[in-house]
């Protein structure tokens, strides 16, 4: 989308750059809105230089958030599969389990109390967001849970371009 500081507007499925053009590609809040995430990741691989890095966020247990659309979610294994042509450097949760719980509970309560009114849903989303917000801070005083990826909001994936024949 064209904004003031945007230099190139393009379809992520067909990037208008030569192969091996970039050292790093960062994508956030993108793979859930494209029609073919595998094609986008393939394009990222194409435009990265050898040993180039990809940094990506992938949603998992997030409520529906169309902007302009919302097509898919990714488990930890799904992220690994999607980026299988890269060497994985890191794959981690992006939010704690309490932050995820607050987000889902806020949306749940807003839907229940809106009685199918979009206006009421918007109002209650804000109201319950403020009421529940302090619970997010429990993430700072709880340990990292080994099973938190079962209900993760999203994942951060960092990978390195591997040329064919190099192995992961």
Coordinates of C-alpha atoms in Angstrom, one line a residue:
X1 CA 0.0 0.0 0.0
X2 CA 1.3 3.4 -0.9
X3 CA 2.3 5.6 2.1
X4 CA 4.6 8.5 2.6
X5 CA 7.8 6.5 3.3
X6 CA 7.1 3.6 1.0
X7 CA 9.5 3.3 -2.0
X8 CA 8.0 0.2 -3.7
X9 CA 4.4 -1.1 -3.9
X10 CA 4.3 -4.6 -5.2
X11 CA 2.6 -8.0 -4.9
X12 CA 4.5 -10.2 -2.4
X13 CA 3.8 -13.2 -4.6
X14 CA 5.9 -11.7 -7.4
X15 CA 8.6 -9.3 -6.0
X16 CA 10.0 -6.8 -8.5
X17 CA 13.6 -7.4 -7.6
X18 CA 16.5 -9.4 -9.0
X19 CA 17.5 -12.6 -7.4
X20 CA 20.1 -12.3 -4.6
X21 CA 19.4 -8.6 -4.0
X22 CA 18.9 -8.4 -0.2
X23 CA 20.8 -9.3 2.9
X24 CA 17.7 -9.4 5.1
X25 CA 13.9 -9.5 4.5
X26 CA 11.6 -8.7 7.4
X27 CA 7.9 -9.5 7.1
X28 CA 5.3 -9.0 9.8
X29 CA 1.6 -9.3 9.7
X30 CA 1.8 -10.4 6.1
X31 CA 1.6 -14.2 5.7
X32 CA -1.9 -14.4 7.2
X33 CA -3.3 -12.0 4.5
X34 CA -1.7 -13.4 1.3
X35 CA -3.4 -16.0 -0.9
X36 CA -0.3 -18.3 -1.2
X37 CA 2.2 -17.9 1.7
X38 CA 4.4 -20.6 0.2
X39 CA 4.8 -18.6 -2.9
X40 CA 5.7 -15.5 -0.9
X41 CA 8.3 -17.4 1.1
X42 CA 9.7 -18.7 -2.2
X43 CA 10.0 -15.2 -3.5
X44 CA 11.8 -14.1 -0.3
X45 CA 14.2 -17.0 -0.8
X46 CA 14.8 -15.9 -4.4
X47 CA 15.6 -12.2 -3.5
X48 CA 17.9 -13.0 -0.6
X49 CA 21.6 -13.2 -1.1
X50 CA 23.4 -16.5 0.0
X51 CA 23.4 -16.6 3.8
X52 CA 20.7 -13.8 3.7
X53 CA 18.3 -13.7 6.7
X54 CA 14.5 -13.8 6.8
X55 CA 12.7 -12.5 9.9
X56 CA 9.0 -13.2 9.9
X57 CA 6.1 -13.2 12.3
X58 CA 3.4 -15.8 11.8
X59 CA 0.0 -15.7 13.6
X60 CA -1.3 -18.7 15.3
X61 CA -4.1 -18.3 17.9
X62 CA -5.1 -14.7 17.0
X63 CA -8.6 -13.6 16.6
X64 CA -9.8 -12.7 13.1
X65 CA -8.3 -9.4 12.0
X66 CA -9.0 -8.5 8.4
X67 CA -6.8 -5.7 7.1
X68 CA -7.8 -6.0 4.3
X69 CA -8.3 -9.8 4.6
X70 CA -7.3 -12.6 7.0
X71 CA -6.7 -16.0 5.4
X72 CA -4.7 -18.4 7.6
X73 CA -2.8 -19.3 10.7
X74 CA 0.4 -21.2 11.4
X75 CA 1.4 -23.7 14.1
X76 CA 5.1 -24.0 15.1
X77 CA 5.4 -27.0 12.8
X78 CA 3.5 -25.1 10.1
X79 CA 6.1 -22.3 10.3
X80 CA 8.9 -24.8 10.0
X81 CA 7.3 -26.4 7.0
X82 CA 6.6 -23.1 5.3
X83 CA 10.3 -22.0 5.8
X84 CA 11.8 -25.5 5.1
X85 CA 14.0 -24.1 2.3
X86 CA 15.8 -22.0 5.0
X87 CA 18.1 -23.0 7.9
X88 CA 16.2 -22.2 11.1
X89 CA 18.1 -19.9 13.4
X90 CA 15.2 -19.2 15.8
X91 CA 11.6 -20.0 16.3
X92 CA 9.9 -18.6 19.4
X93 CA 6.6 -17.3 20.7
X94 CA 6.0 -13.5 20.3
X95 CA 3.7 -13.1 23.4
X96 CA 3.2 -14.7 26.7
X97 CA 0.3 -17.0 27.5
X98 CA -1.5 -14.3 29.6
X99 CA -1.4 -11.7 26.8
X100 CA -2.9 -14.3 24.4
X101 CA -5.6 -15.2 27.0
X102 CA -6.5 -11.5 27.4
X103 CA -6.8 -10.9 23.7
X104 CA -9.1 -13.9 23.2
X105 CA -11.1 -13.2 26.3
X106 CA -11.6 -9.5 25.3
X107 CA -12.9 -10.5 21.9
X108 CA -15.1 -13.3 23.4
X109 CA -16.7 -11.0 25.9
X110 CA -17.2 -8.2 23.3
X111 CA -19.0 -10.6 21.0
X112 CA -21.2 -12.1 23.8
X113 CA -22.3 -8.7 25.1
X114 CA -22.7 -6.9 21.7
X115 CA -25.8 -8.9 20.8
X116 CA -24.8 -8.9 17.1
X117 CA -24.3 -5.1 17.1
X118 CA -21.0 -4.1 15.4
X119 CA -21.1 -0.7 17.2
X120 CA -21.5 -2.4 20.6
X121 CA -18.8 -4.9 19.7
X122 CA -16.4 -2.1 19.0
X123 CA -17.3 -0.3 22.3
X124 CA -17.1 -3.5 24.4
X125 CA -13.8 -4.5 22.7
X126 CA -12.3 -1.2 24.0
X127 CA -14.0 -1.5 27.5
X128 CA -12.9 -5.1 28.1
X129 CA -9.5 -4.4 26.7
X130 CA -8.9 -1.8 29.4
X131 CA -10.4 -3.9 32.1
X132 CA -8.3 -7.0 31.2
X133 CA -5.1 -5.2 30.2
X134 CA -3.4 -5.6 33.6
X135 CA -3.5 -9.4 33.3
X136 CA -0.9 -9.2 30.5
X137 CA 1.7 -8.2 33.1
X138 CA 1.5 -11.7 34.6
X139 CA 3.7 -12.8 31.7
X140 CA 6.6 -10.9 33.3
X141 CA 6.4 -12.8 36.5
X142 CA 5.7 -16.3 35.2
X143 CA 8.4 -18.5 33.8
X144 CA 8.7 -19.5 30.1
X145 CA 6.5 -22.5 29.7
X146 CA 7.7 -25.3 27.5
X147 CA 4.2 -25.9 26.2
X148 CA 3.3 -22.2 25.6
X149 CA 3.5 -22.8 21.8
X150 CA 0.2 -24.7 22.2
X151 CA -1.6 -21.4 22.6
X152 CA 0.9 -18.9 21.2
X153 CA -0.5 -15.7 19.7
X154 CA 2.2 -15.8 17.0
X155 CA 5.7 -17.0 16.3
X156 CA 8.9 -15.2 15.3
X157 CA 10.9 -17.1 12.8
X158 CA 14.5 -16.2 11.9
X159 CA 16.1 -18.2 9.1
X160 CA 19.1 -18.2 6.8
X161 CA 19.0 -18.8 3.1
X162 CA 20.5 -22.1 2.3
X163 CA 21.5 -22.9 -1.3
X164 CA 20.4 -26.3 -2.7
X165 CA 22.8 -29.0 -1.7
X166 CA 24.0 -27.3 1.5
X167 CA 21.5 -29.0 3.8
X168 CA 19.8 -27.4 6.8

